[in-house]
Amino acid sequence: MKNAPIKIMTVLLLGFGTIVSCTTSTTDRSNNAQDDTQNADENLAEAELQYKREVESFRRETKRIIDENEKSIKDLKKKSFKAGDSAADAYNRSIDNLEQKNDELKKKLDDYKDESKEGWENFKTEFNRDMKSLGTSIADLVRDNDK
């Protein structure tokens, strides 16, 4: 029986040590989870900021190209022929068509509302395709006019 108090103290110390280690471990895990959540929030905010910067950069560059297209179309109009000749009429209709397409692209860009990253990528792909097609059409008309 002399060993009974020692055994009781040993069991109590082991129990207390286990409780303390479990509490510390749970607290550490909780702190780590909070840190992970904070890092995820910061990463999300950074990605959103980068996305907005990309959209604005695209808008600025595209508006610059649209303005260049308008200038080219105005130059083509200055060189347009008098109405009456069927070739001149076709040329003038082509210029009007290019001007309309350029205006539609300008409106499409202005009307675009940020939806999602995927929606933005789809819009940008389609818009770039249309811009390239318009640019090619303008270049072809300029080249044909110079002949």
JSON list of C-alpha atoms in Angstrom, two decimals:
[
{"chain": "A", "resi": 1, "resn": "MET", "atom": "CA", "xyz": [0.00, 0.00, 0.00]},
{"chain": "A", "resi": 2, "resn": "LYS", "atom": "CA", "xyz": [2.96, 2.27, 0.36]},
{"chain": "A", "resi": 3, "resn": "ASN", "atom": "CA", "xyz": [3.19, 2.47, -3.43]},
{"chain": "A", "resi": 4, "resn": "ALA", "atom": "CA", "xyz": [-0.44, 3.46, -3.88]},
{"chain": "A", "resi": 5, "resn": "PRO", "atom": "CA", "xyz": [0.12, 7.24, -3.55]},
{"chain": "A", "resi": 6, "resn": "ILE", "atom": "CA", "xyz": [3.01, 7.02, -6.03]},
{"chain": "A", "resi": 7, "resn": "LYS", "atom": "CA", "xyz": [0.86, 5.08, -8.50]},
{"chain": "A", "resi": 8, "resn": "ILE", "atom": "CA", "xyz": [-2.00, 7.57, -8.12]},
{"chain": "A", "resi": 9, "resn": "MET", "atom": "CA", "xyz": [0.38, 10.50, -8.67]},
{"chain": "A", "resi": 10, "resn": "THR", "atom": "CA", "xyz": [1.88, 8.82, -11.74]},
{"chain": "A", "resi": 11, "resn": "VAL", "atom": "CA", "xyz": [-1.55, 8.21, -13.27]},
{"chain": "A", "resi": 12, "resn": "LEU", "atom": "CA", "xyz": [-2.63, 11.78, -12.52]},
{"chain": "A", "resi": 13, "resn": "LEU", "atom": "CA", "xyz": [0.55, 13.23, -14.06]},
{"chain": "A", "resi": 14, "resn": "LEU", "atom": "CA", "xyz": [0.20, 11.08, -17.16]},
{"chain": "A", "resi": 15, "resn": "GLY", "atom": "CA", "xyz": [-3.48, 12.05, -17.48]},
{"chain": "A", "resi": 16, "resn": "PHE", "atom": "CA", "xyz": [-2.69, 15.73, -17.04]},
{"chain": "A", "resi": 17, "resn": "GLY", "atom": "CA", "xyz": [0.14, 15.52, -19.60]},
{"chain": "A", "resi": 18, "resn": "THR", "atom": "CA", "xyz": [-2.17, 13.87, -22.11]},
{"chain": "A", "resi": 19, "resn": "ILE", "atom": "CA", "xyz": [-4.86, 16.50, -21.63]},
{"chain": "A", "resi": 20, "resn": "VAL", "atom": "CA", "xyz": [-2.37, 19.34, -22.01]},
{"chain": "A", "resi": 21, "resn": "SER", "atom": "CA", "xyz": [-0.83, 17.82, -25.15]},
{"chain": "A", "resi": 22, "resn": "CYS", "atom": "CA", "xyz": [-4.25, 17.28, -26.72]},
{"chain": "A", "resi": 23, "resn": "THR", "atom": "CA", "xyz": [-5.32, 20.85, -25.98]},
{"chain": "A", "resi": 24, "resn": "THR", "atom": "CA", "xyz": [-2.12, 22.28, -27.43]},
{"chain": "A", "resi": 25, "resn": "SER", "atom": "CA", "xyz": [-2.42, 20.09, -30.49]},
{"chain": "A", "resi": 26, "resn": "THR", "atom": "CA", "xyz": [-6.04, 21.15, -31.07]},
{"chain": "A", "resi": 27, "resn": "THR", "atom": "CA", "xyz": [-5.10, 24.80, -30.63]},
{"chain": "A", "resi": 28, "resn": "ASP", "atom": "CA", "xyz": [-2.24, 24.45, -33.10]},
{"chain": "A", "resi": 29, "resn": "ARG", "atom": "CA", "xyz": [-4.52, 22.80, -35.62]},
{"chain": "A", "resi": 30, "resn": "SER", "atom": "CA", "xyz": [-7.09, 25.54, -35.15]},
{"chain": "A", "resi": 31, "resn": "ASN", "atom": "CA", "xyz": [-4.44, 28.23, -35.65]},
{"chain": "A", "resi": 32, "resn": "ASN", "atom": "CA", "xyz": [-3.13, 26.45, -38.74]},
{"chain": "A", "resi": 33, "resn": "ALA", "atom": "CA", "xyz": [-6.64, 26.23, -40.17]},
{"chain": "A", "resi": 34, "resn": "GLN", "atom": "CA", "xyz": [-7.14, 29.95, -39.56]},
{"chain": "A", "resi": 35, "resn": "ASP", "atom": "CA", "xyz": [-3.81, 30.71, -41.26]},
{"chain": "A", "resi": 36, "resn": "ASP", "atom": "CA", "xyz": [-4.79, 28.54, -44.24]},
{"chain": "A", "resi": 37, "resn": "THR", "atom": "CA", "xyz": [-8.14, 30.31, -44.52]},
{"chain": "A", "resi": 38, "resn": "GLN", "atom": "CA", "xyz": [-6.46, 33.71, -44.35]},
{"chain": "A", "resi": 39, "resn": "ASN", "atom": "CA", "xyz": [-3.94, 32.69, -47.03]},
{"chain": "A", "resi": 40, "resn": "ALA", "atom": "CA", "xyz": [-6.73, 31.40, -49.26]},
{"chain": "A", "resi": 41, "resn": "ASP", "atom": "CA", "xyz": [-8.61, 34.69, -48.84]},
{"chain": "A", "resi": 42, "resn": "GLU", "atom": "CA", "xyz": [-5.49, 36.67, -49.69]},
{"chain": "A", "resi": 43, "resn": "ASN", "atom": "CA", "xyz": [-4.83, 34.51, -52.76]},
{"chain": "A", "resi": 44, "resn": "LEU", "atom": "CA", "xyz": [-8.43, 34.94, -53.90]},
{"chain": "A", "resi": 45, "resn": "ALA", "atom": "CA", "xyz": [-8.24, 38.70, -53.48]},
{"chain": "A", "resi": 46, "resn": "GLU", "atom": "CA", "xyz": [-4.96, 38.82, -55.42]},
{"chain": "A", "resi": 47, "resn": "ALA", "atom": "CA", "xyz": [-6.40, 36.68, -58.22]},
{"chain": "A", "resi": 48, "resn": "GLU", "atom": "CA", "xyz": [-9.47, 38.92, -58.41]},
{"chain": "A", "resi": 49, "resn": "LEU", "atom": "CA", "xyz": [-7.30, 42.04, -58.58]},
{"chain": "A", "resi": 50, "resn": "GLN", "atom": "CA", "xyz": [-5.16, 40.49, -61.31]},
{"chain": "A", "resi": 51, "resn": "TYR", "atom": "CA", "xyz": [-8.31, 39.53, -63.25]},
{"chain": "A", "resi": 52, "resn": "LYS", "atom": "CA", "xyz": [-9.65, 43.10, -63.05]},
{"chain": "A", "resi": 53, "resn": "ARG", "atom": "CA", "xyz": [-6.29, 44.47, -64.23]},
{"chain": "A", "resi": 54, "resn": "GLU", "atom": "CA", "xyz": [-6.34, 42.07, -67.19]},
{"chain": "A", "resi": 55, "resn": "VAL", "atom": "CA", "xyz": [-9.86, 43.16, -68.16]},
{"chain": "A", "resi": 56, "resn": "GLU", "atom": "CA", "xyz": [-8.94, 46.85, -67.98]},
{"chain": "A", "resi": 57, "resn": "SER", "atom": "CA", "xyz": [-5.74, 46.31, -69.95]},
{"chain": "A", "resi": 58, "resn": "PHE", "atom": "CA", "xyz": [-7.67, 44.43, -72.63]},
{"chain": "A", "resi": 59, "resn": "ARG", "atom": "CA", "xyz": [-10.29, 47.18, -72.80]},
{"chain": "A", "resi": 60, "resn": "ARG", "atom": "CA", "xyz": [-7.65, 49.91, -73.20]},
{"chain": "A", "resi": 61, "resn": "GLU", "atom": "CA", "xyz": [-5.76, 48.04, -75.91]},
{"chain": "A", "resi": 62, "resn": "THR", "atom": "CA", "xyz": [-8.92, 47.10, -77.77]},
{"chain": "A", "resi": 63, "resn": "LYS", "atom": "CA", "xyz": [-10.26, 50.66, -77.68]},
{"chain": "A", "resi": 64, "resn": "ARG", "atom": "CA", "xyz": [-6.94, 51.81, -79.13]},
{"chain": "A", "resi": 65, "resn": "ILE", "atom": "CA", "xyz": [-7.32, 49.34, -82.02]},
{"chain": "A", "resi": 66, "resn": "ILE", "atom": "CA", "xyz": [-10.95, 50.35, -82.58]},
{"chain": "A", "resi": 67, "resn": "ASP", "atom": "CA", "xyz": [-9.84, 54.00, -82.75]},
{"chain": "A", "resi": 68, "resn": "GLU", "atom": "CA", "xyz": [-7.19, 53.05, -85.31]},
{"chain": "A", "resi": 69, "resn": "ASN", "atom": "CA", "xyz": [-9.84, 51.22, -87.33]},
{"chain": "A", "resi": 70, "resn": "GLU", "atom": "CA", "xyz": [-12.05, 54.33, -87.26]},
{"chain": "A", "resi": 71, "resn": "LYS", "atom": "CA", "xyz": [-9.15, 56.41, -88.57]},
{"chain": "A", "resi": 72, "resn": "SER", "atom": "CA", "xyz": [-8.47, 53.92, -91.37]},
{"chain": "A", "resi": 73, "resn": "ILE", "atom": "CA", "xyz": [-12.14, 53.86, -92.32]},
{"chain": "A", "resi": 74, "resn": "LYS", "atom": "CA", "xyz": [-12.24, 57.67, -92.42]},
{"chain": "A", "resi": 75, "resn": "ASP", "atom": "CA", "xyz": [-9.19, 57.65, -94.68]},
{"chain": "A", "resi": 76, "resn": "LEU", "atom": "CA", "xyz": [-10.92, 55.14, -96.95]},
{"chain": "A", "resi": 77, "resn": "LYS", "atom": "CA", "xyz": [-14.03, 57.32, -97.07]},
{"chain": "A", "resi": 78, "resn": "LYS", "atom": "CA", "xyz": [-11.94, 60.29, -98.17]},
{"chain": "A", "resi": 79, "resn": "LYS", "atom": "CA", "xyz": [-10.71, 58.23, -101.11]},
{"chain": "A", "resi": 80, "resn": "SER", "atom": "CA", "xyz": [-14.15, 56.88, -101.96]},
{"chain": "A", "resi": 81, "resn": "PHE", "atom": "CA", "xyz": [-15.47, 57.20, -105.45]},
{"chain": "A", "resi": 82, "resn": "LYS", "atom": "CA", "xyz": [-18.49, 59.10, -106.67]},
{"chain": "A", "resi": 83, "resn": "ALA", "atom": "CA", "xyz": [-21.67, 57.09, -106.70]},
{"chain": "A", "resi": 84, "resn": "GLY", "atom": "CA", "xyz": [-22.98, 55.76, -109.97]},
{"chain": "A", "resi": 85, "resn": "ASP", "atom": "CA", "xyz": [-20.25, 53.34, -111.01]},
{"chain": "A", "resi": 86, "resn": "SER", "atom": "CA", "xyz": [-21.07, 49.80, -109.82]},
{"chain": "A", "resi": 87, "resn": "ALA", "atom": "CA", "xyz": [-17.48, 49.27, -108.58]},
{"chain": "A", "resi": 88, "resn": "ALA", "atom": "CA", "xyz": [-17.66, 52.56, -106.69]},
{"chain": "A", "resi": 89, "resn": "ASP", "atom": "CA", "xyz": [-21.00, 51.60, -105.17]},
{"chain": "A", "resi": 90, "resn": "ALA", "atom": "CA", "xyz": [-19.58, 48.24, -104.03]},
{"chain": "A", "resi": 91, "resn": "TYR", "atom": "CA", "xyz": [-16.52, 50.00, -102.58]},
{"chain": "A", "resi": 92, "resn": "ASN", "atom": "CA", "xyz": [-18.66, 52.50, -100.68]},
{"chain": "A", "resi": 93, "resn": "ARG", "atom": "CA", "xyz": [-20.91, 49.69, -99.35]},
{"chain": "A", "resi": 94, "resn": "SER", "atom": "CA", "xyz": [-17.79, 47.85, -98.19]},
{"chain": "A", "resi": 95, "resn": "ILE", "atom": "CA", "xyz": [-16.63, 50.94, -96.29]},
{"chain": "A", "resi": 96, "resn": "ASP", "atom": "CA", "xyz": [-20.06, 51.36, -94.69]},
{"chain": "A", "resi": 97, "resn": "ASN", "atom": "CA", "xyz": [-20.06, 47.67, -93.74]},
{"chain": "A", "resi": 98, "resn": "LEU", "atom": "CA", "xyz": [-16.61, 47.98, -92.11]},
{"chain": "A", "resi": 99, "resn": "GLU", "atom": "CA", "xyz": [-17.71, 51.05, -90.21]},
{"chain": "A", "resi": 100, "resn": "GLN", "atom": "CA", "xyz": [-20.81, 49.23, -88.95]},
{"chain": "A", "resi": 101, "resn": "LYS", "atom": "CA", "xyz": [-18.76, 46.21, -87.81]},
{"chain": "A", "resi": 102, "resn": "ASN", "atom": "CA", "xyz": [-16.31, 48.48, -86.00]},
{"chain": "A", "resi": 103, "resn": "ASP", "atom": "CA", "xyz": [-19.17, 50.27, -84.25]},
{"chain": "A", "resi": 104, "resn": "GLU", "atom": "CA", "xyz": [-20.70, 46.90, -83.26]},
{"chain": "A", "resi": 105, "resn": "LEU", "atom": "CA", "xyz": [-17.41, 45.78, -81.74]},
{"chain": "A", "resi": 106, "resn": "LYS", "atom": "CA", "xyz": [-17.12, 49.04, -79.84]},
{"chain": "A", "resi": 107, "resn": "LYS", "atom": "CA", "xyz": [-20.64, 48.59, -78.46]},
{"chain": "A", "resi": 108, "resn": "LYS", "atom": "CA", "xyz": [-20.00, 44.95, -77.62]},
{"chain": "A", "resi": 109, "resn": "LEU", "atom": "CA", "xyz": [-16.92, 45.91, -75.61]},
{"chain": "A", "resi": 110, "resn": "ASP", "atom": "CA", "xyz": [-18.74, 48.74, -73.84]},
{"chain": "A", "resi": 111, "resn": "ASP", "atom": "CA", "xyz": [-21.73, 46.50, -73.01]},
{"chain": "A", "resi": 112, "resn": "TYR", "atom": "CA", "xyz": [-19.67, 43.61, -71.65]},
{"chain": "A", "resi": 113, "resn": "LYS", "atom": "CA", "xyz": [-20.21, 43.11, -67.93]},
{"chain": "A", "resi": 114, "resn": "ASP", "atom": "CA", "xyz": [-17.75, 41.13, -65.85]},
{"chain": "A", "resi": 115, "resn": "GLU", "atom": "CA", "xyz": [-19.28, 37.71, -65.41]},
{"chain": "A", "resi": 116, "resn": "SER", "atom": "CA", "xyz": [-16.73, 35.11, -64.51]},
{"chain": "A", "resi": 117, "resn": "LYS", "atom": "CA", "xyz": [-13.20, 34.18, -65.45]},
{"chain": "A", "resi": 118, "resn": "GLU", "atom": "CA", "xyz": [-14.52, 31.54, -67.86]},
{"chain": "A", "resi": 119, "resn": "GLY", "atom": "CA", "xyz": [-17.07, 33.95, -69.34]},
{"chain": "A", "resi": 120, "resn": "TRP", "atom": "CA", "xyz": [-14.30, 36.53, -69.76]},
{"chain": "A", "resi": 121, "resn": "GLU", "atom": "CA", "xyz": [-12.04, 34.05, -71.55]},
{"chain": "A", "resi": 122, "resn": "ASN", "atom": "CA", "xyz": [-14.86, 33.11, -73.95]},
{"chain": "A", "resi": 123, "resn": "PHE", "atom": "CA", "xyz": [-15.71, 36.77, -74.59]},
{"chain": "A", "resi": 124, "resn": "LYS", "atom": "CA", "xyz": [-12.07, 37.67, -75.16]},
{"chain": "A", "resi": 125, "resn": "THR", "atom": "CA", "xyz": [-11.50, 34.77, -77.59]},
{"chain": "A", "resi": 126, "resn": "GLU", "atom": "CA", "xyz": [-14.58, 35.63, -79.65]},
{"chain": "A", "resi": 127, "resn": "PHE", "atom": "CA", "xyz": [-13.87, 39.35, -79.56]},
{"chain": "A", "resi": 128, "resn": "ASN", "atom": "CA", "xyz": [-10.25, 38.89, -80.66]},
{"chain": "A", "resi": 129, "resn": "ARG", "atom": "CA", "xyz": [-11.42, 36.71, -83.55]},
{"chain": "A", "resi": 130, "resn": "ASP", "atom": "CA", "xyz": [-13.89, 39.38, -84.67]},
{"chain": "A", "resi": 131, "resn": "MET", "atom": "CA", "xyz": [-11.27, 42.14, -84.29]},
{"chain": "A", "resi": 132, "resn": "LYS", "atom": "CA", "xyz": [-8.78, 40.18, -86.37]},
{"chain": "A", "resi": 133, "resn": "SER", "atom": "CA", "xyz": [-11.38, 39.58, -89.07]},
{"chain": "A", "resi": 134, "resn": "LEU", "atom": "CA", "xyz": [-12.24, 43.28, -89.20]},
{"chain": "A", "resi": 135, "resn": "GLY", "atom": "CA", "xyz": [-8.57, 44.27, -89.30]},
{"chain": "A", "resi": 136, "resn": "THR", "atom": "CA", "xyz": [-7.98, 41.89, -92.19]},
{"chain": "A", "resi": 137, "resn": "SER", "atom": "CA", "xyz": [-10.99, 43.27, -94.08]},
{"chain": "A", "resi": 138, "resn": "ILE", "atom": "CA", "xyz": [-9.77, 46.84, -93.62]},
{"chain": "A", "resi": 139, "resn": "ALA", "atom": "CA", "xyz": [-6.25, 45.92, -94.73]},
{"chain": "A", "resi": 140, "resn": "ASP", "atom": "CA", "xyz": [-7.63, 44.14, -97.80]},
{"chain": "A", "resi": 141, "resn": "LEU", "atom": "CA", "xyz": [-9.72, 47.16, -98.77]},
{"chain": "A", "resi": 142, "resn": "VAL", "atom": "CA", "xyz": [-6.76, 49.51, -98.27]},
{"chain": "A", "resi": 143, "resn": "ARG", "atom": "CA", "xyz": [-4.56, 47.24, -100.39]},
{"chain": "A", "resi": 144, "resn": "ASP", "atom": "CA", "xyz": [-7.23, 46.98, -103.11]},
{"chain": "A", "resi": 145, "resn": "ASN", "atom": "CA", "xyz": [-7.66, 50.75, -103.06]},
{"chain": "A", "resi": 146, "resn": "ASP", "atom": "CA", "xyz": [-3.94, 51.32, -103.51]},
{"chain": "A", "resi": 147, "resn": "LYS", "atom": "CA", "xyz": [-3.89, 49.25, -106.72]}
]
